[in-house]
PDB file of C-alpha atoms in Angstrom:
ATOM      1  CA  MET A   1      22.609  -8.448  13.855  1.00  0.00           C
ATOM      2  CA  THR A   2      19.522  -9.581  15.472  1.00  0.00           C
ATOM      3  CA  LEU A   3      17.675  -8.740  18.667  1.00  0.00           C
ATOM      4  CA  SER A   4      15.606 -11.223  20.732  1.00  0.00           C
ATOM      5  CA  VAL A   5      12.096 -10.116  21.420  1.00  0.00           C
ATOM      6  CA  THR A   6       9.280 -11.680  23.088  1.00  0.00           C
ATOM      7  CA  VAL A   7       5.536 -11.898  21.930  1.00  0.00           C
ATOM      8  CA  ALA A   8       3.638 -10.126  24.465  1.00  0.00           C
ATOM      9  CA  ASP A   9       0.120 -10.826  22.850  1.00  0.00           C
ATOM     10  CA  VAL A  10      -1.738 -11.670  19.760  1.00  0.00           C
ATOM     11  CA  HIS A  11      -4.870 -10.241  18.507  1.00  0.00           C
ATOM     12  CA  ARG A  12      -6.775 -11.450  15.400  1.00  0.00           C
ATOM     13  CA  MET A  13      -7.670  -8.567  13.354  1.00  0.00           C
ATOM     14  CA  THR A  14      -9.495 -10.058  10.335  1.00  0.00           C
ATOM     15  CA  PRO A  15      -9.965 -13.460   9.318  1.00  0.00           C
ATOM     16  CA  ASP A  16      -6.417 -13.869   7.697  1.00  0.00           C
ATOM     17  CA  VAL A  17      -4.346 -11.189   9.638  1.00  0.00           C
ATOM     18  CA  LYS A  18      -3.004 -11.317  13.110  1.00  0.00           C
ATOM     19  CA  GLN A  19      -1.517  -8.415  14.964  1.00  0.00           C
ATOM     20  CA  PHE A  20       1.720  -9.246  17.217  1.00  0.00           C
ATOM     21  CA  ARG A  21       2.977  -6.938  19.963  1.00  0.00           C
ATOM     22  CA  LEU A  22       6.706  -7.615  20.382  1.00  0.00           C
ATOM     23  CA  VAL A  23       8.801  -6.486  23.401  1.00  0.00           C
ATOM     24  CA  ALA A  24      12.567  -6.331  23.811  1.00  0.00           C
ATOM     25  CA  ASP A  25      14.190  -5.948  27.124  1.00  0.00           C
ATOM     26  CA  ASP A  26      16.218  -3.082  27.749  1.00  0.00           C
ATOM     27  CA  HIS A  27      16.148  -1.819  24.191  1.00  0.00           C
ATOM     28  CA  THR A  28      14.318   1.059  22.451  1.00  0.00           C
ATOM     29  CA  PHE A  29      13.225   0.877  18.915  1.00  0.00           C
ATOM     30  CA  GLU A  30      14.209   4.452  17.116  1.00  0.00           C
ATOM     31  CA  TYR A  31      13.136   4.544  13.346  1.00  0.00           C
ATOM     32  CA  GLU A  32      10.949   6.480  10.709  1.00  0.00           C
ATOM     33  CA  PRO A  33       7.267   5.507  10.841  1.00  0.00           C
ATOM     34  CA  GLY A  34       6.793   3.418   7.759  1.00  0.00           C
ATOM     35  CA  GLN A  35      10.028   1.283   7.959  1.00  0.00           C
ATOM     36  CA  HIS A  36      10.147  -2.174   8.780  1.00  0.00           C
ATOM     37  CA  THR A  37      12.277  -5.028  10.650  1.00  0.00           C
ATOM     38  CA  MET A  38      13.155  -8.541   9.220  1.00  0.00           C
ATOM     39  CA  VAL A  39      11.753 -11.371  11.410  1.00  0.00           C
ATOM     40  CA  HIS A  40      14.153 -14.337  11.307  1.00  0.00           C
ATOM     41  CA  PHE A  41      12.989 -18.121  11.584  1.00  0.00           C
ATOM     42  CA  GLU A  42      14.021 -21.515  10.508  1.00  0.00           C
ATOM     43  CA  SER A  43      12.333 -23.286   7.710  1.00  0.00           C
ATOM     44  CA  ASP A  44      13.160 -26.774   6.517  1.00  0.00           C
ATOM     45  CA  GLY A  45      16.580 -26.255   8.252  1.00  0.00           C
ATOM     46  CA  GLU A  46      17.431 -23.210   6.420  1.00  0.00           C
ATOM     47  CA  GLU A  47      17.685 -19.693   7.975  1.00  0.00           C
ATOM     48  CA  GLU A  48      15.245 -17.307   6.557  1.00  0.00           C
ATOM     49  CA  ALA A  49      13.842 -13.503   7.027  1.00  0.00           C
ATOM     50  CA  ARG A  50      11.026 -11.587   6.016  1.00  0.00           C
ATOM     51  CA  PRO A  51      10.070  -7.887   6.197  1.00  0.00           C
ATOM     52  CA  TYR A  52       7.390  -6.568   8.208  1.00  0.00           C
ATOM     53  CA  THR A  53       6.301  -2.988   9.198  1.00  0.00           C
ATOM     54  CA  ALA A  54       6.018  -1.702  12.543  1.00  0.00           C
ATOM     55  CA  ALA A  55       2.530  -0.366  12.668  1.00  0.00           C
ATOM     56  CA  ASN A  56       3.335   1.660  15.974  1.00  0.00           C
ATOM     57  CA  LEU A  57       5.370   4.810  16.283  1.00  0.00           C
ATOM     58  CA  PRO A  58       8.825   4.774  17.433  1.00  0.00           C
ATOM     59  CA  GLY A  59      10.387   5.546  20.735  1.00  0.00           C
ATOM     60  CA  THR A  60       9.162   2.359  22.783  1.00  0.00           C
ATOM     61  CA  ASP A  61      10.593  -1.067  23.636  1.00  0.00           C
ATOM     62  CA  GLN A  62       7.860  -2.559  21.404  1.00  0.00           C
ATOM     63  CA  LEU A  63       7.125  -3.535  17.704  1.00  0.00           C
ATOM     64  CA  VAL A  64       3.225  -3.950  16.617  1.00  0.00           C
ATOM     65  CA  LEU A  65       3.172  -6.097  13.374  1.00  0.00           C
ATOM     66  CA  ALA A  66       0.029  -6.786  11.487  1.00  0.00           C
ATOM     67  CA  ILE A  67       0.647  -9.934   9.253  1.00  0.00           C
ATOM     68  CA  LYS A  68      -1.659 -11.652   6.879  1.00  0.00           C
ATOM     69  CA  ARG A  69      -1.284 -15.417   6.650  1.00  0.00           C
ATOM     70  CA  TYR A  70      -0.374 -17.064   3.249  1.00  0.00           C
ATOM     71  CA  GLU A  71      -0.588 -20.945   3.064  1.00  0.00           C
ATOM     72  CA  ASP A  72       2.422 -20.672   0.748  1.00  0.00           C
ATOM     73  CA  GLY A  73       4.123 -18.025   2.860  1.00  0.00           C
ATOM     74  CA  ASN A  74       6.894 -19.318   5.147  1.00  0.00           C
ATOM     75  CA  GLY A  75       7.322 -16.268   7.166  1.00  0.00           C
ATOM     76  CA  SER A  76       3.380 -15.381   7.582  1.00  0.00           C
ATOM     77  CA  VAL A  77       2.859 -19.303   8.841  1.00  0.00           C
ATOM     78  CA  PHE A  78       5.702 -18.973  11.135  1.00  0.00           C
ATOM     79  CA  MET A  79       4.431 -15.690  12.855  1.00  0.00           C
ATOM     80  CA  HIS A  80       0.910 -16.814  12.746  1.00  0.00           C
ATOM     81  CA  GLU A  81       1.765 -20.204  14.718  1.00  0.00           C
ATOM     82  CA  ARG A  82       3.505 -17.710  17.368  1.00  0.00           C
ATOM     83  CA  THR A  83       1.689 -17.548  20.957  1.00  0.00           C
ATOM     84  CA  PRO A  84       2.378 -15.144  23.986  1.00  0.00           C
ATOM     85  CA  GLY A  85       5.811 -15.941  25.670  1.00  0.00           C
ATOM     86  CA  ASP A  86       7.732 -17.080  22.301  1.00  0.00           C
ATOM     87  CA  GLU A  87      10.852 -15.518  21.375  1.00  0.00           C
ATOM     88  CA  ILE A  88      11.924 -14.575  17.955  1.00  0.00           C
ATOM     89  CA  GLU A  89      14.672 -12.630  16.460  1.00  0.00           C
ATOM     90  CA  VAL A  90      14.300  -9.374  14.612  1.00  0.00           C
ATOM     91  CA  GLU A  91      16.326  -6.884  13.151  1.00  0.00           C
ATOM     92  CA  GLU A  92      16.377  -2.879  13.827  1.00  0.00           C
ATOM     93  CA  VAL A  93      14.002  -1.034  11.857  1.00  0.00           C
ATOM     94  CA  ASP A  94      14.903   0.370   8.683  1.00  0.00           C
ATOM     95  CA  GLY A  95      13.519   0.827   4.871  1.00  0.00           C
ATOM     96  CA  ASN A  96      12.728   3.078   2.391  1.00  0.00           C
ATOM     97  CA  LEU A  97       9.077   4.295   3.125  1.00  0.00           C
ATOM     98  CA  ARG A  98       8.843   7.411   5.385  1.00  0.00           C
ATOM     99  CA  VAL A  99       7.128  10.948   5.244  1.00  0.00           C
ATOM    100  CA  ARG A 100       9.489  13.210   3.111  1.00  0.00           C
ATOM    101  CA  ASP A 101       8.104  16.766   3.712  1.00  0.00           C
ATOM    102  CA  PHE A 102       5.474  17.544   6.468  1.00  0.00           C
ATOM    103  CA  ASP A 103       5.038  20.957   4.751  1.00  0.00           C
ATOM    104  CA  ARG A 104       3.653  19.316   1.208  1.00  0.00           C
ATOM    105  CA  ASP A 105       0.264  17.942   0.857  1.00  0.00           C
ATOM    106  CA  ALA A 106       0.297  14.052   0.836  1.00  0.00           C
ATOM    107  CA  VAL A 107      -1.853  11.267  -0.668  1.00  0.00           C
ATOM    108  CA  PHE A 108      -1.312   7.744   0.803  1.00  0.00           C
ATOM    109  CA  CYS A 109      -2.568   4.702  -1.187  1.00  0.00           C
ATOM    110  CA  ALA A 110      -2.722   1.275   0.073  1.00  0.00           C
ATOM    111  CA  THR A 111      -4.367  -2.192  -0.380  1.00  0.00           C
ATOM    112  CA  GLY A 112      -4.474  -5.144   2.157  1.00  0.00           C
ATOM    113  CA  THR A 113      -1.473  -5.350   4.527  1.00  0.00           C
ATOM    114  CA  GLY A 114       0.040  -2.555   2.204  1.00  0.00           C
ATOM    115  CA  ILE A 115      -1.877  -0.200   5.110  1.00  0.00           C
ATOM    116  CA  THR A 116       0.566  -1.176   7.838  1.00  0.00           C
ATOM    117  CA  PRO A 117       3.602   1.064   6.807  1.00  0.00           C
ATOM    118  CA  LEU A 118       1.123   4.028   5.860  1.00  0.00           C
ATOM    119  CA  TYR A 119      -1.016   3.606   8.610  1.00  0.00           C
ATOM    120  CA  PRO A 120       1.869   5.034  11.587  1.00  0.00           C
ATOM    121  CA  MET A 121       2.902   7.594   8.520  1.00  0.00           C
ATOM    122  CA  VAL A 122      -0.763   9.067   8.384  1.00  0.00           C
ATOM    123  CA  LYS A 123      -0.678   9.312  12.043  1.00  0.00           C
ATOM    124  CA  GLN A 124       2.483  10.969  12.190  1.00  0.00           C
ATOM    125  CA  TYR A 125       1.499  13.269   9.330  1.00  0.00           C
ATOM    126  CA  ALA A 126      -1.770  14.242  11.080  1.00  0.00           C
ATOM    127  CA  ARG A 127       0.119  15.179  14.038  1.00  0.00           C
ATOM    128  CA  GLU A 128       3.075  17.188  12.459  1.00  0.00           C
ATOM    129  CA  GLY A 129       2.208  17.930   9.048  1.00  0.00           C
ATOM    130  CA  SER A 130       0.876  21.443   7.751  1.00  0.00           C
ATOM    131  CA  GLY A 131      -0.607  20.386   4.655  1.00  0.00           C
ATOM    132  CA  ASP A 132      -3.695  18.116   3.891  1.00  0.00           C
ATOM    133  CA  ALA A 133      -3.461  14.447   3.505  1.00  0.00           C
ATOM    134  CA  HIS A 134      -5.814  11.899   1.938  1.00  0.00           C
ATOM    135  CA  LEU A 135      -5.609   8.229   2.529  1.00  0.00           C
ATOM    136  CA  LEU A 136      -7.319   5.697   0.155  1.00  0.00           C
ATOM    137  CA  PHE A 137      -7.156   2.233   1.607  1.00  0.00           C
ATOM    138  CA  GLY A 138      -8.405  -0.681  -0.907  1.00  0.00           C
ATOM    139  CA  GLU A 139      -9.648  -4.198   0.210  1.00  0.00           C
ATOM    140  CA  ARG A 140     -11.981  -6.823  -0.816  1.00  0.00           C
ATOM    141  CA  ASP A 141     -14.844  -6.019   1.926  1.00  0.00           C
ATOM    142  CA  GLN A 142     -15.380  -4.461   4.963  1.00  0.00           C
ATOM    143  CA  GLU A 143     -14.663  -7.661   6.982  1.00  0.00           C
ATOM    144  CA  HIS A 144     -10.761  -7.265   6.047  1.00  0.00           C
ATOM    145  CA  LEU A 145     -10.404  -3.644   6.571  1.00  0.00           C
ATOM    146  CA  ILE A 146      -7.609  -3.400   9.560  1.00  0.00           C
ATOM    147  CA  PHE A 147      -7.128  -0.432  11.213  1.00  0.00           C
ATOM    148  CA  ARG A 148     -10.513   0.726  10.543  1.00  0.00           C
ATOM    149  CA  GLU A 149     -11.584   2.052  13.660  1.00  0.00           C
ATOM    150  CA  SER A 150      -8.223   3.635  14.626  1.00  0.00           C
ATOM    151  CA  LEU A 151      -8.375   5.454  11.269  1.00  0.00           C
ATOM    152  CA  ASP A 152     -11.919   6.734  11.429  1.00  0.00           C
ATOM    153  CA  GLN A 153     -10.988   8.035  15.046  1.00  0.00           C
ATOM    154  CA  LEU A 154      -7.805   9.908  13.518  1.00  0.00           C
ATOM    155  CA  ARG A 155      -9.875  11.219  10.758  1.00  0.00           C
ATOM    156  CA  ALA A 156     -12.550  12.646  13.035  1.00  0.00           C
ATOM    157  CA  GLU A 157      -9.776  14.322  15.202  1.00  0.00           C
ATOM    158  CA  ASN A 158      -7.810  15.940  12.328  1.00  0.00           C
ATOM    159  CA  GLU A 159      -9.554  18.308   9.949  1.00  0.00           C
ATOM    160  CA  ASN A 160      -6.509  18.046   7.520  1.00  0.00           C
ATOM    161  CA  LEU A 161      -6.958  14.196   6.933  1.00  0.00           C
ATOM    162  CA  SER A 162      -9.597  12.651   4.698  1.00  0.00           C
ATOM    163  CA  VAL A 163      -9.716   8.528   4.580  1.00  0.00           C
ATOM    164  CA  ASP A 164     -11.654   6.774   1.780  1.00  0.00           C
ATOM    165  CA  TYR A 165     -11.955   2.839   1.876  1.00  0.00           C
ATOM    166  CA  VAL A 166     -12.377   1.156  -1.392  1.00  0.00           C
ATOM    167  CA  LEU A 167     -13.921  -2.342  -1.854  1.00  0.00           C
ATOM    168  CA  SER A 168     -13.330  -4.579  -4.721  1.00  0.00           C
ATOM    169  CA  ASP A 169     -15.862  -7.061  -3.415  1.00  0.00           C
ATOM    170  CA  ALA A 170     -18.593  -4.917  -2.003  1.00  0.00           C
ATOM    171  CA  GLU A 171     -21.617  -7.237  -2.010  1.00  0.00           C
ATOM    172  CA  ASP A 172     -23.065  -5.830   1.274  1.00  0.00           C
ATOM    173  CA  ASP A 173     -25.893  -3.412   0.453  1.00  0.00           C
ATOM    174  CA  ALA A 174     -25.155  -1.201   3.336  1.00  0.00           C
ATOM    175  CA  TRP A 175     -21.858  -0.199   1.571  1.00  0.00           C
ATOM    176  CA  ASN A 176     -22.294   3.253  -0.068  1.00  0.00           C
ATOM    177  CA  GLY A 177     -18.508   4.024  -0.404  1.00  0.00           C
ATOM    178  CA  ARG A 178     -16.032   3.601  -3.352  1.00  0.00           C
ATOM    179  CA  THR A 179     -15.876   0.531  -5.279  1.00  0.00           C
ATOM    180  CA  GLY A 180     -13.593  -1.117  -7.638  1.00  0.00           C
ATOM    181  CA  HIS A 181      -9.634  -0.856  -7.542  1.00  0.00           C
ATOM    182  CA  VAL A 182      -8.209   1.822  -5.371  1.00  0.00           C
ATOM    183  CA  GLN A 183      -5.950   3.458  -8.260  1.00  0.00           C
ATOM    184  CA  ASP A 184      -9.099   4.104 -10.227  1.00  0.00           C
ATOM    185  CA  HIS A 185     -10.101   6.722  -7.549  1.00  0.00           C
ATOM    186  CA  LEU A 186      -6.561   8.459  -7.273  1.00  0.00           C
ATOM    187  CA  PRO A 187      -7.168  11.271  -9.694  1.00  0.00           C
ATOM    188  CA  ASP A 188     -10.202  12.619  -7.703  1.00  0.00           C
ATOM    189  CA  ALA A 189      -8.014  12.079  -4.314  1.00  0.00           C
ATOM    190  CA  VAL A 190      -4.793  13.884  -5.765  1.00  0.00           C
ATOM    191  CA  GLY A 191      -6.528  16.956  -7.192  1.00  0.00           C
ATOM    192  CA  ASP A 192      -3.915  19.505  -7.697  1.00  0.00           C
ATOM    193  CA  VAL A 193      -0.569  17.501  -8.086  1.00  0.00           C
ATOM    194  CA  GLU A 194       1.675  20.518  -7.643  1.00  0.00           C
ATOM    195  CA  GLY A 195       3.208  20.357  -4.124  1.00  0.00           C
ATOM    196  CA  THR A 196       1.692  16.697  -3.570  1.00  0.00           C
ATOM    197  CA  ASP A 197       3.742  13.848  -2.568  1.00  0.00           C
ATOM    198  CA  CYS A 198       2.262  10.364  -3.033  1.00  0.00           C
ATOM    199  CA  TYR A 199       3.001   7.220  -0.911  1.00  0.00           C
ATOM    200  CA  VAL A 200       2.206   3.874  -2.214  1.00  0.00           C
ATOM    201  CA  CYS A 201       2.214   0.293  -0.596  1.00  0.00           C
ATOM    202  CA  GLY A 202       0.414  -3.011  -1.574  1.00  0.00           C
ATOM    203  CA  VAL A 203       0.628  -5.809  -4.049  1.00  0.00           C
ATOM    204  CA  PRO A 204       3.316  -5.265  -6.603  1.00  0.00           C
ATOM    205  CA  GLU A 205       0.974  -5.123  -9.672  1.00  0.00           C
ATOM    206  CA  MET A 206      -1.062  -2.310  -7.739  1.00  0.00           C
ATOM    207  CA  VAL A 207       2.127  -0.340  -6.818  1.00  0.00           C
ATOM    208  CA  VAL A 208       3.100  -0.231 -10.671  1.00  0.00           C
ATOM    209  CA  GLU A 209      -0.334   0.486 -11.777  1.00  0.00           C
ATOM    210  CA  THR A 210      -0.501   3.235  -9.353  1.00  0.00           C
ATOM    211  CA  ARG A 211       2.693   4.857 -10.192  1.00  0.00           C
ATOM    212  CA  ASP A 212       1.450   5.099 -13.912  1.00  0.00           C
ATOM    213  CA  VAL A 213      -2.083   6.641 -13.041  1.00  0.00           C
ATOM    214  CA  LEU A 214      -0.188   9.241 -10.768  1.00  0.00           C
ATOM    215  CA  GLU A 215       2.345  10.106 -13.571  1.00  0.00           C
ATOM    216  CA  SER A 216      -0.548  10.417 -15.886  1.00  0.00           C
ATOM    217  CA  ALA A 217      -2.482  12.686 -13.627  1.00  0.00           C
ATOM    218  CA  GLY A 218       1.037  14.974 -13.496  1.00  0.00           C
ATOM    219  CA  VAL A 219       2.673  13.839 -10.508  1.00  0.00           C
ATOM    220  CA  ASP A 220       6.316  13.840 -11.082  1.00  0.00           C
ATOM    221  CA  GLU A 221       7.830  10.244 -10.501  1.00  0.00           C
ATOM    222  CA  SER A 222      10.373  12.097  -7.820  1.00  0.00           C
ATOM    223  CA  ASN A 223       7.258  12.596  -5.710  1.00  0.00           C
ATOM    224  CA  VAL A 224       5.928   9.007  -5.676  1.00  0.00           C
ATOM    225  CA  TYR A 225       7.603   6.929  -2.945  1.00  0.00           C
ATOM    226  CA  THR A 226       7.243   3.030  -2.439  1.00  0.00           C
ATOM    227  CA  GLU A 227       9.302   0.455  -0.833  1.00  0.00           C
ATOM    228  CA  GLY A 228      11.255   0.371  -4.004  1.00  0.00           C
ATOM    229  CA  TRP A 229      11.209  -3.513  -5.108  1.00  0.00           C
ATOM    230  CA  GLU A 230       7.923  -3.511  -6.766  1.00  0.00           C
ATOM    231  CA  SER A 231       8.587  -3.399 -10.205  1.00  0.00           C
ATOM    232  CA  ASP A 232      10.933  -6.217 -10.342  1.00  0.00           C
ATOM    233  CA  ALA A 233       8.247  -8.462  -8.377  1.00  0.00           C
ATOM    234  CA  ALA A 234       5.523  -7.409 -10.844  1.00  0.00           C
ATOM    235  CA  GLU A 235       7.635  -8.924 -13.638  1.00  0.00           C
ATOM    236  CA  GLU A 236       8.094 -11.990 -11.970  1.00  0.00           C
TER     237      GLU A 236
END
């Protein structure tokens, strides 16, 4: 079953990512931060659907989606062609990613638009969590870091939250932060693994490698949470 929503506004976040605010009439979206909707569209006469995470917190008539355009991605191309006033069909929000325990320390690890489910989860943890949270967010360069201003503000307002950016192509002389691959910095971020939950989202290869790094660091696999489909995708 789908629900019709209207594109209220479109905001370009980076050269290849747009943010879409979708509004539903007489409907309130209830879900766990980190979960995703399915956007339905038609391509070459065929009905298709793609998952996109709600970047906003639940309890309103709106969904905010941050979507990166891929030239060969039917769903992202469709969405990047949308303008305010367009109507699209979406499903209710669901999925595997959500904060499991607000009394345990948490490590969040993301690359690219994999930050979109972790961003609202970090916001929720900062508001409700009793432990410490550490976000590691990897991108190519500073220009492509989405939600950076909001994350910096969230970090400034919450003593239990630390945020580190990791750039894989940091050619800017002004950058003095972490560089390389985000998973290489996880051992420093995790620290004492006992009592720590880890949430990971990004390209499939990164997720699989990150799980291996975490398990090598002593994190039990039952305390590593992903969207659940990455291993199969990485093998394709």
